[in-house]
CSV table of C-alpha atoms in Angstrom, one decimal:
chain,number,residue,atom,x,y,z
A,120,MET,CA,0.0,0.0,0.0
A,121,ASN,CA,1.0,3.7,-0.4
A,122,ILE,CA,-0.4,5.7,2.5
A,123,GLN,CA,0.5,9.4,2.7
A,124,LEU,CA,0.8,11.3,5.9
A,125,LEU,CA,-2.1,13.4,4.7
A,126,ASP,CA,-4.3,12.9,1.6
A,127,LEU,CA,-6.4,15.9,1.0
A,128,LYS,CA,-7.7,14.5,-2.3
A,129,ALA,CA,-10.1,12.1,-0.3
A,130,GLN,CA,-11.5,15.1,1.4
A,131,TYR,CA,-11.8,17.2,-1.8
A,132,GLU,CA,-13.7,14.5,-3.7
A,133,GLU,CA,-16.3,14.5,-1.0
A,134,LEU,CA,-16.8,18.4,-1.2
A,135,LYS,CA,-15.8,19.2,-4.7
A,136,ASP,CA,-19.1,20.3,-5.9
A,137,GLU,CA,-19.7,22.5,-2.8
A,138,LEU,CA,-16.3,24.0,-2.9
A,139,THR,CA,-16.5,24.7,-6.6
A,140,SER,CA,-19.9,26.4,-6.2
A,141,ALA,CA,-18.6,28.4,-3.1
A,142,VAL,CA,-15.5,29.8,-5.0
A,143,LEU,CA,-17.5,30.6,-8.1
A,144,GLU,CA,-19.9,32.6,-6.0
A,145,VAL,CA,-16.9,34.8,-4.7
A,146,LEU,CA,-15.7,35.1,-8.4
A,147,GLU,CA,-19.1,36.3,-9.5
A,148,SER,CA,-19.4,38.7,-6.7
A,149,GLN,CA,-16.2,40.4,-7.5
A,150,ARG,CA,-15.6,41.1,-3.8
A,151,TYR,CA,-12.1,39.8,-3.1
A,152,ILE,CA,-11.3,41.7,0.1
A,153,GLY,CA,-13.5,41.4,3.1
A,154,GLY,CA,-17.3,41.2,2.8
A,155,LYS,CA,-20.0,38.8,3.9
A,156,LYS,CA,-18.2,35.6,3.5
A,157,VAL,CA,-15.5,36.7,5.9
A,158,GLU,CA,-17.9,38.3,8.4
A,159,GLU,CA,-20.0,35.1,8.4
A,160,LEU,CA,-17.0,33.0,9.0
A,161,GLU,CA,-15.8,35.3,11.8
A,162,GLN,CA,-19.3,35.0,13.5
A,163,LYS,CA,-19.3,31.2,13.2
A,164,ILE,CA,-15.8,30.7,14.5
A,165,ALA,CA,-16.6,32.9,17.3
A,166,ASP,CA,-19.8,31.0,18.2
A,167,MET,CA,-18.1,27.7,17.8
A,168,SER,CA,-15.2,28.8,20.2
A,169,ASN,CA,-17.7,30.3,22.8
A,170,SER,CA,-16.0,33.7,22.2
A,171,ARG,CA,-17.7,37.1,21.7
A,172,PHE,CA,-15.5,38.2,18.8
A,173,ALA,CA,-13.4,36.8,16.0
A,174,VAL,CA,-11.1,38.5,13.4
A,175,GLY,CA,-9.9,36.9,10.3
A,176,ALA,CA,-6.3,36.7,9.4
A,177,SER,CA,-4.2,35.9,6.3
A,178,SER,CA,-2.6,33.0,8.0
A,179,GLY,CA,-2.3,31.4,11.4
A,180,THR,CA,1.2,33.2,11.8
A,181,ASP,CA,-0.4,36.6,11.1
A,182,ALA,CA,-3.1,35.8,13.6
A,183,ILE,CA,-0.4,35.5,16.2
A,184,LEU,CA,1.4,38.6,14.8
A,185,ASN,CA,-1.6,40.6,14.8
A,186,THR,CA,-2.6,39.6,18.4
A,187,LEU,CA,0.9,40.5,19.7
A,188,MET,CA,1.0,43.9,18.0
A,189,SER,CA,-2.6,44.7,19.1
A,190,LEU,CA,-1.5,43.9,22.6
A,191,ASP,CA,1.3,46.3,22.2
A,192,ILE,CA,4.1,43.7,22.6
A,193,LYS,CA,7.3,45.5,21.5
A,194,GLU,CA,11.1,45.7,21.6
A,195,GLY,CA,12.4,44.7,25.1
A,196,ASP,CA,9.4,42.9,26.1
A,197,GLU,CA,9.4,39.2,27.0
A,198,VAL,CA,6.9,36.4,26.1
A,199,ILE,CA,7.2,33.1,27.8
A,200,THR,CA,6.4,30.1,25.4
A,201,THR,CA,7.4,26.6,24.5
A,202,PRO,CA,10.4,25.6,22.2
A,203,PHE,CA,8.5,22.5,21.0
A,204,THR,CA,6.3,23.9,18.4
A,205,PHE,CA,6.1,25.3,14.9
A,206,PHE,CA,8.4,28.3,14.2
A,207,SER,CA,5.6,31.0,14.0
A,208,THR,CA,5.0,30.8,17.8
A,209,ALA,CA,8.4,32.3,18.7
A,210,GLY,CA,9.3,33.9,15.3
A,211,CYS,CA,6.3,36.3,15.7
A,212,ILE,CA,7.6,37.4,19.1
A,213,ALA,CA,11.1,38.0,17.8
A,214,ARG,CA,9.9,39.9,14.7
A,215,LEU,CA,8.5,42.7,16.9
A,216,GLY,CA,11.9,42.9,18.8
A,217,ALA,CA,10.6,41.2,21.8
A,218,LYS,CA,12.3,38.3,23.4
A,219,PRO,CA,10.9,34.7,23.3
A,220,VAL,CA,11.6,33.2,26.8
A,221,PHE,CA,11.5,29.3,26.3
A,222,VAL,CA,10.4,26.9,29.0
A,223,ASP,CA,10.4,23.1,28.9
A,224,ILE,CA,7.4,20.8,28.1
A,225,LYS,CA,5.7,18.1,29.9
A,226,TYR,CA,6.9,14.7,29.0
A,227,ASP,CA,3.6,13.1,28.5
A,228,THR,CA,1.6,15.7,26.5
A,229,PHE,CA,4.4,17.9,24.9
A,230,ASN,CA,2.6,21.0,26.1
A,231,ILE,CA,4.2,23.7,28.1
A,232,ASP,CA,5.0,22.7,31.7
A,233,PRO,CA,3.3,25.3,34.0
A,234,VAL,CA,5.7,24.6,36.8
A,235,LYS,CA,8.6,26.0,34.7
A,236,ILE,CA,6.6,29.3,33.8
A,237,LYS,CA,6.8,31.1,37.1
A,238,PRO,CA,10.6,30.9,37.4
A,239,ALA,CA,10.9,32.4,33.9
A,240,ILE,CA,8.9,35.5,34.8
A,241,SER,CA,10.8,38.8,34.9
A,242,SER,CA,10.0,42.7,35.1
A,243,ARG,CA,9.9,42.6,31.3
A,244,THR,CA,7.5,39.7,30.8
A,245,LYS,CA,4.2,40.8,29.2
A,246,ALA,CA,2.5,37.5,28.1
A,247,ILE,CA,2.5,33.8,28.1
A,248,MET,CA,1.8,31.9,25.0
A,249,PRO,CA,0.9,28.3,25.5
A,250,VAL,CA,0.6,25.9,22.5
A,251,HIS,CA,-2.1,23.5,22.3
A,252,LEU,CA,0.1,20.9,20.4
A,253,PHE,CA,-1.2,18.1,18.3
A,254,GLY,CA,-4.8,18.9,19.1
A,255,GLN,CA,-4.7,18.8,22.9
A,256,MET,CA,-4.9,22.0,25.0
A,257,ALA,CA,-2.3,22.9,27.5
A,258,GLU,CA,-2.9,23.0,31.3
A,259,MET,CA,-4.9,26.2,31.2
A,260,ASP,CA,-5.9,26.4,34.7
A,261,ALA,CA,-2.4,26.5,36.0
A,262,VAL,CA,-1.4,29.0,33.2
A,263,MET,CA,-4.1,31.3,33.9
A,264,LYS,CA,-3.5,31.4,37.7
A,265,ILE,CA,0.1,32.4,36.9
A,266,ALA,CA,-1.0,35.0,34.5
A,267,GLU,CA,-3.5,36.6,36.8
A,268,GLU,CA,-1.0,36.6,39.8
A,269,ASN,CA,1.5,38.4,37.5
A,270,ASP,CA,-0.8,40.7,35.5
A,271,LEU,CA,0.2,38.9,32.1
A,272,TYR,CA,-1.8,38.3,28.9
A,273,VAL,CA,-2.4,34.8,27.7
A,274,ILE,CA,-2.3,34.1,24.0
A,275,GLU,CA,-3.4,30.7,23.1
A,276,ASP,CA,-1.6,29.3,20.1
A,277,ALA,CA,-4.4,27.1,19.0
A,278,ALA,CA,-3.4,26.6,15.6
A,279,GLN,CA,-3.6,22.8,15.8
A,280,ALA,CA,-6.5,22.6,18.1
A,281,ILE,CA,-9.7,24.3,16.7
A,282,SER,CA,-12.7,23.0,18.6
A,283,ALA,CA,-10.6,21.1,21.2
A,284,THR,CA,-11.7,21.5,24.9
A,285,TYR,CA,-10.2,21.7,28.3
A,286,LYS,CA,-12.6,21.0,31.2
A,287,GLY,CA,-15.4,21.9,28.8
A,288,ASN,CA,-13.8,25.2,27.7
A,289,LYS,CA,-13.2,25.7,24.1
A,290,ALA,CA,-9.7,26.3,22.6
A,291,GLY,CA,-9.1,30.0,22.4
A,292,SER,CA,-11.8,31.0,24.8
A,293,ILE,CA,-9.7,30.9,28.0
A,294,GLY,CA,-6.9,33.3,27.5
A,295,THR,CA,-6.9,36.9,26.5
A,296,ALA,CA,-7.0,35.7,22.8
A,297,GLY,CA,-6.8,32.6,20.9
A,298,CYS,CA,-5.1,32.0,17.5
A,299,PHE,CA,-6.2,29.5,14.9
A,300,SER,CA,-4.6,28.4,11.6
A,301,PHE,CA,-6.4,27.3,8.5
A,302,PHE,CA,-3.4,25.9,6.8
A,303,PRO,CA,-4.5,23.0,4.5
A,304,SER,CA,-3.2,20.2,6.8
A,305,LYS,CA,-5.2,21.5,9.8
A,306,ASN,CA,-8.5,19.8,10.8
A,307,LEU,CA,-10.3,22.8,9.3
A,308,GLY,CA,-8.1,23.5,6.5
A,309,GLY,CA,-8.5,26.1,3.7
A,310,ILE,CA,-7.5,26.1,0.1
A,311,GLY,CA,-4.5,28.2,0.9
A,312,ASP,CA,-3.4,30.2,4.0
A,313,GLY,CA,-5.8,31.6,6.5
A,314,GLY,CA,-6.2,32.2,10.2
A,315,MET,CA,-8.3,33.7,12.9
A,316,VAL,CA,-8.1,35.4,16.3
A,317,VAL,CA,-10.9,35.0,19.0
A,318,THR,CA,-11.3,37.1,22.1
A,319,ASP,CA,-13.9,38.3,24.6
A,320,ASP,CA,-12.1,41.7,24.9
A,321,GLU,CA,-14.0,44.3,22.9
A,322,LYS,CA,-11.0,46.8,23.0
A,323,LEU,CA,-8.7,44.2,21.7
A,324,TYR,CA,-11.2,43.2,19.0
A,325,GLU,CA,-11.4,46.7,17.7
A,326,ARG,CA,-7.6,47.0,17.8
A,327,LEU,CA,-7.2,43.7,15.9
A,328,LYS,CA,-9.5,44.9,13.1
A,329,ILE,CA,-7.5,48.2,12.7
A,330,MET,CA,-4.1,46.5,12.8
A,331,ARG,CA,-5.0,43.8,10.2
A,332,ASN,CA,-5.6,46.7,7.7
A,333,HIS,CA,-2.3,48.6,8.0
A,334,GLY,CA,-3.5,50.3,11.3
A,335,SER,CA,-5.9,52.5,9.2
A,336,SER,CA,-9.1,53.8,10.7
A,337,PRO,CA,-10.7,55.6,8.9
A,338,LYS,CA,-9.3,54.7,5.6
A,339,TYR,CA,-6.0,56.4,4.8
A,340,PHE,CA,-5.6,57.7,8.4
A,341,HIS,CA,-3.2,55.7,10.5
A,342,LYS,CA,-3.0,56.0,14.2
A,343,TYR,CA,-0.9,52.7,14.3
A,344,ILE,CA,1.6,50.8,12.1
A,345,GLY,CA,-0.2,47.7,11.4
A,346,GLY,CA,-0.1,45.1,8.6
A,347,ASN,CA,-1.8,43.4,5.8
A,348,PHE,CA,-3.3,40.6,7.8
A,349,ARG,CA,-6.6,40.2,6.0
A,350,LEU,CA,-8.4,36.9,5.3
A,351,ASP,CA,-9.7,36.7,1.8
A,352,PRO,CA,-13.2,35.8,0.9
A,353,ILE,CA,-12.2,32.9,-1.2
A,354,GLN,CA,-10.7,31.2,1.8
A,355,ALA,CA,-13.7,32.1,3.9
A,356,ALA,CA,-16.0,30.6,1.4
A,357,ALA,CA,-14.1,27.3,1.3
A,358,LEU,CA,-13.9,27.2,5.1
A,359,LEU,CA,-17.6,27.8,5.4
A,360,VAL,CA,-18.2,24.7,3.2
A,361,LYS,CA,-16.0,22.7,5.5
A,362,LEU,CA,-16.8,24.1,8.9
A,363,PRO,CA,-20.1,21.8,9.2
A,364,TYR,CA,-18.0,18.7,8.7
A,365,LEU,CA,-15.3,19.6,11.3
A,366,ASP,CA,-16.9,17.8,14.4
A,367,LYS,CA,-17.3,14.5,12.3
A,368,TRP,CA,-13.7,14.8,11.0
A,369,SER,CA,-12.4,15.3,14.5
A,370,GLU,CA,-14.4,12.4,15.9
A,371,LYS,CA,-12.9,10.2,13.0
A,372,ARG,CA,-9.4,11.3,14.1
A,373,ARG,CA,-10.2,10.2,17.8
A,374,GLU,CA,-11.5,6.9,16.5
A,375,HIS,CA,-8.3,6.4,14.5
A,376,LEU,CA,-6.3,7.3,17.7
A,377,ASP,CA,-8.1,4.6,19.7
A,378,TYR,CA,-7.5,2.1,17.0
A,379,TYR,CA,-3.8,2.8,16.8
A,380,ASN,CA,-3.6,2.8,20.6
A,381,GLN,CA,-5.2,-0.6,20.8
A,382,MET,CA,-2.9,-2.0,18.1
A,383,PHE,CA,0.2,-0.8,19.9
A,384,SER,CA,-1.0,-2.0,23.4
A,385,GLY,CA,1.5,-4.6,24.7
A,386,TYR,CA,4.4,-2.8,23.1
A,387,PRO,CA,6.1,-0.6,25.8
A,388,GLU,CA,8.6,0.5,23.2
A,389,ILE,CA,6.0,2.5,21.4
A,390,LEU,CA,4.7,5.4,23.6
A,391,VAL,CA,1.3,6.4,22.3
A,392,PRO,CA,-0.2,9.8,22.9
A,393,THR,CA,-1.4,10.8,26.4
A,394,ILE,CA,-4.8,12.5,26.3
A,395,ASN,CA,-5.9,13.8,29.7
A,396,ASP,CA,-9.4,12.8,30.9
A,397,TYR,CA,-10.4,16.5,31.1
A,398,CYS,CA,-9.4,17.2,27.5
A,399,VAL,CA,-11.1,16.5,24.2
A,400,SER,CA,-8.3,16.4,21.7
A,401,VAL,CA,-8.9,17.0,18.0
A,402,VAL,CA,-5.9,14.9,17.1
A,403,ASN,CA,-4.4,17.2,14.5
A,404,GLN,CA,-1.4,14.8,14.6
A,405,TYR,CA,-1.0,11.2,16.1
A,406,VAL,CA,2.5,11.2,17.5
A,407,ILE,CA,4.3,8.3,18.9
A,408,ARG,CA,7.7,8.1,20.7
A,409,VAL,CA,10.3,5.5,19.8
A,410,LYS,CA,13.9,5.3,20.6
A,411,ARG,CA,15.1,4.4,17.0
A,412,ARG,CA,12.9,6.9,15.4
A,413,ASP,CA,15.0,7.7,12.4
A,414,GLU,CA,15.3,4.0,11.5
A,415,LEU,CA,11.5,3.4,11.9
A,416,LYS,CA,10.8,6.4,9.7
A,417,GLU,CA,13.0,5.1,6.9
A,418,TYR,CA,11.5,1.6,7.3
A,419,LEU,CA,8.0,3.0,7.1
A,420,ARG,CA,9.0,5.0,3.9
A,421,LYS,CA,10.3,1.9,2.2
A,422,ASN,CA,7.0,0.3,3.0
A,423,GLY,CA,4.8,3.1,1.5
A,424,VAL,CA,4.0,4.9,4.8
A,425,GLY,CA,4.3,8.5,5.0
A,426,THR,CA,5.5,10.1,8.3
A,427,GLU,CA,6.8,13.4,9.6
A,428,VAL,CA,8.9,14.5,12.6
A,429,TYR,CA,7.2,17.3,14.5
A,430,TYR,CA,9.7,18.7,15.4
A,431,PRO,CA,13.3,17.7,14.7
A,432,LYS,CA,14.9,20.6,16.4
A,433,PRO,CA,13.5,22.6,19.3
A,434,LEU,CA,13.4,26.4,18.7
A,435,HIS,CA,15.8,27.2,21.6
A,436,LEU,CA,18.5,25.5,19.5
A,437,GLN,CA,17.7,26.9,16.2
A,438,GLU,CA,20.4,29.0,14.6
A,439,CYS,CA,18.3,32.1,14.3
A,440,PHE,CA,17.8,32.1,18.1
A,441,LYS,CA,21.4,31.6,18.9
A,442,TYR,CA,21.6,35.2,20.2
A,443,LEU,CA,19.3,34.1,23.0
A,444,GLY,CA,22.1,32.1,24.5
A,445,TYR,CA,20.4,28.6,25.0
A,446,GLN,CA,22.7,25.7,25.1
A,447,ASN,CA,22.2,21.8,24.6
A,448,GLU,CA,20.5,20.3,27.6
A,449,ASP,CA,19.0,23.5,28.8
A,450,LEU,CA,15.5,22.2,28.1
A,451,PRO,CA,16.0,18.4,28.2
A,452,VAL,CA,12.5,17.2,27.8
A,453,SER,CA,12.0,19.1,24.6
A,454,GLU,CA,15.3,18.0,23.3
A,455,GLN,CA,14.5,14.4,24.0
A,456,ALA,CA,11.1,14.6,22.4
A,457,ALA,CA,12.8,16.0,19.2
A,458,LYS,CA,14.9,12.8,19.0
A,459,GLU,CA,11.9,10.4,19.6
A,460,VAL,CA,8.7,11.7,18.0
A,461,LEU,CA,7.2,10.4,14.9
A,462,ALA,CA,3.7,11.4,13.4
A,463,LEU,CA,1.7,8.6,11.6
A,464,PRO,CA,-1.1,9.1,9.1
A,465,ILE,CA,-4.4,9.7,10.9
A,466,TYR,CA,-6.6,11.7,8.4
A,467,PRO,CA,-10.4,11.1,8.7
A,468,GLU,CA,-10.8,9.3,5.4
A,469,MET,CA,-8.3,6.5,6.3
A,470,THR,CA,-9.9,3.0,6.3
A,471,GLU,CA,-9.5,0.3,8.9
A,472,GLU,CA,-7.2,-1.6,6.3
A,473,MET,CA,-5.0,1.4,6.0
A,474,LEU,CA,-4.7,2.0,9.7
A,475,THR,CA,-3.9,-1.7,10.2
A,476,TYR,CA,-1.2,-1.6,7.5
A,477,VAL,CA,0.5,1.4,9.2
A,478,ALA,CA,0.2,-0.2,12.7
A,479,GLU,CA,1.4,-3.6,11.8
A,480,HIS,CA,4.5,-2.2,10.1
A,481,VAL,CA,5.4,-0.1,13.2
A,482,VAL,CA,4.9,-3.2,15.5
A,483,ASN,CA,6.9,-5.3,13.0
A,484,PHE,CA,9.8,-2.9,13.1
A,485,VAL,CA,9.9,-2.8,17.0
A,486,LYS,CA,9.6,-6.6,17.3
A,487,ASN,CA,12.5,-7.1,14.9
A,488,ASN,CA,14.7,-4.4,16.0
């Protein structure tokens, strides 16, 4: 068999007619910036996230960047976050001249370890940015308690966790703001780049809308230096087609997770994802840990199974962040994870035969190596 890590063609075939009709509607309207499609999607994402407001963005990265700018995070400020995440999380902080302050992750969930946050707070700290990695939310009670005690913003990087819950609370609804990505590989993926910010703070909401349009309000009058962070109507139209299917797709991912876990039970060499009882994960990725990760990855490739390493090098050790002064073994849990993690295919359209094929090859490698 040939099983890709993600096969978007299967999803497209199911929605082809709806997507074509939605995109053609935008073309016929000739409204390519803003408009009803964007506004409708913003309202629906706000409702789904149990948030008062939502502001579209040109990408998940720009959702984070706009949020930081709208909260006036600037040169000399510090934002505490995790090094075990996609580059955007810390890259946006650094782009504003602020300093990413990395703290280690929890071994079991890969999410930021709240115990490590408080010692990292300084007089320059302005915000904490937890990442809800692989579809499961971080320990938000502890994060929020620390933030409230120290008068800090909390920006939820929920790029991989749209509609996930923590103790019944939706991703993005707990902190000052939450940021989503609609990159095509996400559970709710567009037909290009896109993102969204949700918040309950009306003042922040108004600022986000201004900042995404070059800081202009009214037109051609600029109180702030913003950016071009707008979500376009073609993306909004496609996402509106996909949104009603999101819960079904996430449920299929959870079913696939359970199936994999069952197949891997009895093999202590394969560490399967830990999902906390009080969390509902949307399983954006199914990530195992194995000691001989690179050999397993190559073995699976030779047998037609696509995999990916999220992430092979933690951000604190990336060359571009060398100026921050981190060294090997400074954040050992993140560094160990980078050597052991491997994402397996888990998209909703996978059949039991496909899941079995992947799992049996993982087990076969472990048994014979």
